[in-house]
CSV table of C-alpha atoms in Angstrom, one decimal:
chain,number,residue,atom,x,y,z
H,1,MET,CA,88.8,123.9,118.4
H,2,VAL,CA,87.5,127.3,118.9
H,3,ALA,CA,84.4,127.9,120.9
H,4,GLY,CA,81.0,127.4,119.2
H,5,GLY,CA,78.8,129.3,116.9
H,6,SER,CA,77.9,128.9,113.3
H,7,PRO,CA,80.4,127.6,110.8
H,8,GLY,CA,82.7,129.7,108.7
H,9,SER,CA,82.2,129.2,105.0
H,10,GLY,CA,85.0,127.2,103.3
H,11,GLY,CA,87.6,128.7,101.2
H,12,SER,CA,86.4,129.3,97.6
H,13,PRO,CA,88.7,128.6,94.7
H,14,GLY,CA,90.5,131.5,93.1
H,15,SER,CA,91.8,131.9,89.6
H,16,GLY,CA,94.6,129.5,88.9
H,17,GLY,CA,94.4,128.0,92.4
H,18,SER,CA,92.7,125.2,94.3
H,19,PRO,CA,90.2,125.7,97.1
H,20,GLY,CA,91.0,125.3,100.7
H,21,SER,CA,89.5,123.1,103.3
H,22,GLY,CA,86.2,124.1,104.9
H,23,GLY,CA,85.8,125.0,108.6
H,24,SER,CA,85.6,122.2,111.1
H,25,LEU,CA,82.4,122.0,113.1
H,26,ALA,CA,81.3,120.4,116.4
H,27,THR,CA,77.9,120.0,117.9
H,28,GLY,CA,76.8,121.8,121.1
H,29,GLY,CA,77.5,125.4,120.0
H,30,SER,CA,74.6,127.7,119.5
H,31,ASN,CA,74.3,130.1,116.7
H,32,GLY,CA,73.9,133.7,117.4
H,33,SER,CA,74.9,136.2,120.1
H,34,GLY,CA,78.3,137.5,120.5
H,35,GLY,CA,79.5,137.5,116.9
H,36,GLY,CA,79.0,136.1,113.5
H,37,VAL,CA,81.1,133.8,111.5
H,38,SER,CA,83.9,135.1,109.4
H,39,THR,CA,84.1,133.7,105.9
H,40,GLY,CA,86.9,131.4,104.9
H,41,GLY,CA,89.9,132.6,103.0
H,42,GLU,CA,89.5,133.1,99.3
H,43,ALA,CA,92.2,132.2,96.9
H,44,SER,CA,94.4,134.9,95.5
H,45,GLY,CA,95.6,134.6,91.9
H,46,GLY,CA,97.8,131.7,91.4
H,47,GLY,CA,97.4,130.5,94.9
H,48,ALA,CA,95.2,128.3,97.1
H,49,ALA,CA,92.6,129.3,99.6
H,50,GLY,CA,93.2,129.1,103.3
H,51,THR,CA,91.0,127.1,105.6
H,52,GLY,CA,87.6,128.3,106.6
H,53,GLY,CA,86.4,129.2,110.1
H,54,ALA,CA,86.3,126.6,112.8
H,55,LEU,CA,83.5,126.0,115.3
H,56,ALA,CA,83.3,124.0,118.6
H,57,THR,CA,81.1,123.6,121.6
H,58,GLY,CA,80.0,126.4,123.8
H,59,GLY,CA,80.8,129.8,122.3
H,60,MET,CA,81.5,131.9,119.3
H,61,THR,CA,83.4,131.3,116.1
H,62,ARG,CA,86.9,132.5,115.5
H,63,ALA,CA,88.0,134.3,112.4
H,64,GLY,CA,88.2,132.4,109.2
H,65,GLY,CA,91.3,131.2,107.4
H,66,ARG,CA,94.0,133.2,105.7
H,67,THR,CA,94.7,133.2,102.0
H,68,GLY,CA,98.0,131.9,101.1
H,69,THR,CA,99.1,134.6,98.7
H,70,GLY,CA,100.9,133.3,95.6
H,71,GLY,CA,100.7,129.6,96.3
H,72,ALA,CA,99.5,126.9,98.5
H,73,VAL,CA,101.2,125.2,101.4
H,74,GLY,CA,104.5,123.8,100.2
H,75,THR,CA,104.5,125.9,97.0
H,76,GLY,CA,107.3,125.2,94.6
H,77,GLY,CA,107.8,121.6,95.6
H,78,SER,CA,106.8,118.7,97.8
H,79,ARG,CA,108.1,118.4,101.3
H,80,ASN,CA,111.4,116.5,101.7
H,81,THR,CA,110.7,113.1,103.1
H,82,GLY,CA,112.6,112.0,106.2
H,83,GLY,CA,112.0,109.1,108.6
H,84,SER,CA,108.4,109.0,109.7
H,85,LEU,CA,107.1,107.8,113.1
H,86,SER,CA,105.8,104.3,113.6
H,87,THR,CA,103.3,103.7,116.4
H,88,GLY,CA,104.5,101.5,119.3
H,89,GLY,CA,108.2,101.7,118.4
H,90,THR,CA,111.2,104.0,118.3
H,91,GLY,CA,112.7,106.0,115.5
H,92,THR,CA,115.2,104.2,113.4
H,93,THR,CA,117.9,105.2,111.0
H,94,ALA,CA,117.6,104.1,107.4
H,95,THR,CA,120.3,104.1,104.8
H,96,GLY,CA,119.4,104.9,101.2
H,97,SER,CA,121.2,104.0,98.1
H,98,GLY,CA,124.6,105.7,97.7
H,99,GLY,CA,125.1,105.8,101.5
H,100,ALA,CA,122.7,108.8,102.2
H,101,THR,CA,121.1,108.4,105.6
H,102,GLY,CA,117.8,109.7,106.8
H,103,THR,CA,116.9,109.7,110.4
H,104,GLY,CA,113.5,108.7,111.7
H,105,GLY,CA,111.3,110.8,114.0
H,106,SER,CA,111.2,110.6,117.8
H,107,GLY,CA,109.8,107.3,119.1
H,108,CYS,CA,106.3,106.5,120.2
H,109,SER,CA,107.2,104.1,123.0
H,110,SER,CA,106.1,106.7,125.6
H,111,GLY,CA,102.7,107.2,124.0
H,112,PRO,CA,101.1,110.1,122.1
H,113,LEU,CA,103.0,113.4,121.8
H,114,ALA,CA,101.6,116.6,123.4
H,115,THR,CA,101.4,118.2,120.0
H,116,SER,CA,102.4,117.5,116.4
H,117,ILE,CA,106.0,117.3,115.2
H,118,ALA,CA,106.7,120.8,113.8
H,119,ASN,CA,106.2,120.9,110.0
H,120,CYS,CA,105.6,117.2,110.0
H,121,VAL,CA,106.2,115.5,106.7
H,122,ILE,CA,103.0,114.0,105.5
H,123,VAL,CA,103.2,111.1,103.1
H,124,PRO,CA,99.8,109.6,102.4
H,125,PRO,CA,99.4,105.8,102.1
H,126,PRO,CA,98.9,104.3,98.6
H,127,SER,CA,95.3,104.5,97.3
H,128,THR,CA,93.1,101.4,97.7
H,129,GLY,CA,90.7,102.6,95.0
H,130,ASP,CA,88.0,103.1,97.7
H,131,TYR,CA,87.8,106.8,98.6
H,132,HIS,CA,86.1,106.2,102.0
H,133,GLN,CA,88.9,103.8,103.0
H,134,ASP,CA,91.7,106.1,101.6
H,135,CYS,CA,90.3,109.0,103.6
H,136,VAL,CA,90.4,107.1,106.9
H,137,ASP,CA,93.8,105.6,106.1
H,138,THR,CA,95.3,109.0,105.4
H,139,ILE,CA,93.9,110.5,108.6
H,140,ASN,CA,95.3,107.6,110.6
H,141,LYS,CA,98.7,107.8,109.0
H,142,ILE,CA,98.9,111.5,109.7
H,143,ARG,CA,97.9,110.9,113.3
H,144,ALA,CA,100.5,108.2,113.7
H,145,ASP,CA,103.4,109.8,111.9
H,146,CYS,CA,103.0,113.3,113.3
H,147,MET,CA,101.8,112.7,116.8
H,148,CYS,CA,101.9,109.0,117.7
H,149,LEU,CA,98.2,108.9,118.1
H,150,PRO,CA,96.2,105.6,117.8
H,151,PRO,CA,94.1,105.0,114.7
H,152,LEU,CA,90.4,105.9,114.4
H,153,ALA,CA,88.0,103.2,113.3
H,154,ARG,CA,86.3,103.5,109.9
H,155,TRP,CA,82.7,104.4,110.8
H,156,THR,CA,80.9,102.7,108.0
H,157,GLU,CA,77.5,103.2,109.6
H,158,GLY,CA,78.0,107.0,109.2
H,159,GLU,CA,79.2,107.0,105.6
H,160,ALA,CA,75.8,107.2,103.9
H,161,CYS,CA,74.9,110.2,106.0
H,162,ALA,CA,78.4,111.8,105.3
H,163,ASP,CA,77.9,111.3,101.6
H,164,GLN,CA,74.4,113.0,101.8
H,165,MET,CA,75.9,115.9,103.7
H,166,ALA,CA,78.6,116.4,101.1
H,167,GLU,CA,76.1,116.4,98.3
H,168,TYR,CA,73.8,118.7,100.1
H,169,ASP,CA,76.6,121.2,100.9
H,170,SER,CA,77.6,121.2,97.3
H,171,GLY,CA,74.1,122.0,96.2
H,172,GLN,CA,73.9,124.8,98.8
H,173,ASN,CA,77.5,125.9,98.1
H,174,THR,CA,77.9,126.3,101.9
H,175,ALA,CA,80.2,124.3,104.1
H,176,HIS,CA,78.5,122.4,107.0
H,177,ALA,CA,75.0,123.2,105.8
H,178,GLY,CA,73.9,119.6,106.1
H,179,PHE,CA,75.6,119.2,109.5
H,180,LYS,CA,73.8,122.3,110.9
H,181,ALA,CA,70.5,121.2,109.5
H,182,ARG,CA,70.9,117.7,111.0
H,183,LEU,CA,70.2,116.4,107.5
H,184,CYS,CA,70.6,112.8,108.5
H,185,THR,CA,71.8,110.4,111.2
H,186,PRO,CA,74.2,109.3,112.4
H,187,GLY,CA,76.0,112.6,111.8
H,188,GLY,CA,78.8,112.6,114.3
H,189,SER,CA,79.9,115.1,116.9
H,190,ALA,CA,82.3,117.2,114.8
H,191,GLN,CA,82.8,117.8,111.1
H,192,CYS,CA,85.6,119.0,108.9
H,193,GLU,CA,85.0,119.8,105.2
H,194,CYS,CA,86.9,120.3,101.9
H,195,PRO,CA,84.6,122.5,99.8
H,196,GLY,CA,85.0,122.7,96.0
H,197,TRP,CA,88.2,120.8,95.5
H,198,SER,CA,89.5,119.9,92.0
H,199,SER,CA,89.5,116.1,92.2
H,200,VAL,CA,88.7,113.2,94.5
H,201,SER,CA,92.4,112.3,94.8
H,202,SER,CA,93.3,115.9,95.9
H,203,ILE,CA,91.5,115.3,99.2
H,204,THR,CA,94.0,112.6,100.3
H,205,GLN,CA,96.9,112.8,97.9
H,206,GLY,CA,99.2,115.9,97.7
H,207,THR,CA,101.1,117.2,94.7
H,208,SER,CA,104.4,119.1,94.2
H,209,ARG,CA,102.3,122.3,93.9
H,210,MET,CA,100.1,122.0,96.9
H,211,GLU,CA,99.2,119.6,99.8
H,212,SER,CA,96.1,117.5,100.0
H,213,CYS,CA,93.1,118.9,101.8
H,214,LEU,CA,93.7,116.6,104.8
H,215,ALA,CA,97.4,117.6,105.0
H,216,MET,CA,96.5,121.3,104.9
H,217,MET,CA,94.1,120.7,107.8
H,218,TRP,CA,96.7,119.1,109.9
H,219,HIS,CA,99.4,121.7,109.2
H,220,GLU,CA,97.2,124.4,110.8
H,221,VAL,CA,99.1,123.4,114.0
H,222,ASP,CA,102.2,125.1,112.5
H,223,ASP,CA,100.6,128.5,112.4
H,224,PRO,CA,99.5,129.3,116.0
H,225,SER,CA,97.9,132.6,115.0
H,226,GLY,CA,95.6,131.1,112.4
H,227,GLU,CA,92.7,128.6,112.3
H,228,GLN,CA,93.2,125.5,114.4
H,229,GLY,CA,89.8,123.8,114.3
H,230,HIS,CA,90.6,121.1,111.7
H,231,TYR,CA,93.9,120.1,113.4
H,232,GLN,CA,92.1,119.9,116.7
H,233,ALA,CA,89.4,117.6,115.3
H,234,MET,CA,91.9,115.3,113.5
H,235,SER,CA,94.2,115.1,116.6
H,236,SER,CA,91.5,114.7,119.2
H,237,LYS,CA,91.9,111.9,121.7
H,238,THR,CA,88.2,112.0,122.4
H,239,TYR,CA,86.9,110.8,119.1
H,240,THR,CA,87.3,107.1,118.3
H,241,LYS,CA,85.9,106.8,114.7
H,242,VAL,CA,85.4,108.8,111.5
H,243,ALA,CA,83.0,108.6,108.6
H,244,CYS,CA,84.2,110.2,105.3
H,245,GLY,CA,81.7,111.4,102.8
H,246,ILE,CA,82.1,112.8,99.3
H,247,ASN,CA,80.2,114.3,96.4
H,248,SER,CA,82.0,114.0,93.1
H,249,SER,CA,79.0,114.2,90.7
H,250,ALA,CA,79.3,118.0,90.4
H,251,THR,CA,82.0,119.9,88.6
H,252,ASP,CA,84.0,120.2,91.8
H,253,VAL,CA,84.4,117.9,94.8
H,254,TRP,CA,83.0,118.4,98.3
H,255,ALA,CA,84.2,116.1,101.0
H,256,VAL,CA,83.3,115.9,104.7
H,257,GLN,CA,84.8,114.0,107.6
H,258,ASN,CA,82.4,113.4,110.5
H,259,TYR,CA,84.1,112.5,113.8
H,260,SER,CA,82.3,110.6,116.6
H,261,ARG,CA,83.0,109.2,120.1
């Protein structure tokens, strides 16, 4: 994460495109001196917005996200699936029908990787029908498949507050408004947000046209010059649990992920 300040506004949807994820936010940063927050990327025609600005403890915000001109991440098709990593084991070789072979990723026997596998293929787990569980399951699968990280616990005690924050931010049309205002407790130590997405499923489940919000957040790692705050929160070895919140009563969907130690 970048050093602290006030959060960057999330990407707002452009014509023909889907909105991007909001900036991630951690406690401890103070608003104010040294620079203001850059707004998140807005969608260009036919494309999806980039991620918003990220904020962490102790300093100023970094610039907001970039707009992906002409399309979202993975425009024109879904990522090819290869072998994915399993925690606690080594990569294996699997043979598909017709004799085609796909190799698995590097093994996890030596523990977490230093950083994510480059352009890691993200395949979300099947939906359980419970968004809060799907959100945690997707985060944990990404952590395991891409970086051999242990799972985060589902923080059920924080879900009511996370839902409140998502609803509040939707009403304010401002990412992290509820987190900054300390709207409710327990609110966690860091927050990532998906502002104004088209559907509940788009937060966790990708399509051939664009990735899910959570996948876009993780793939910030593949663009070192851009926003990194969401990836840093999702891949943190400090946080042990996450509470997912959602507001789907409006015409668009706002979803937050509150991380805690």
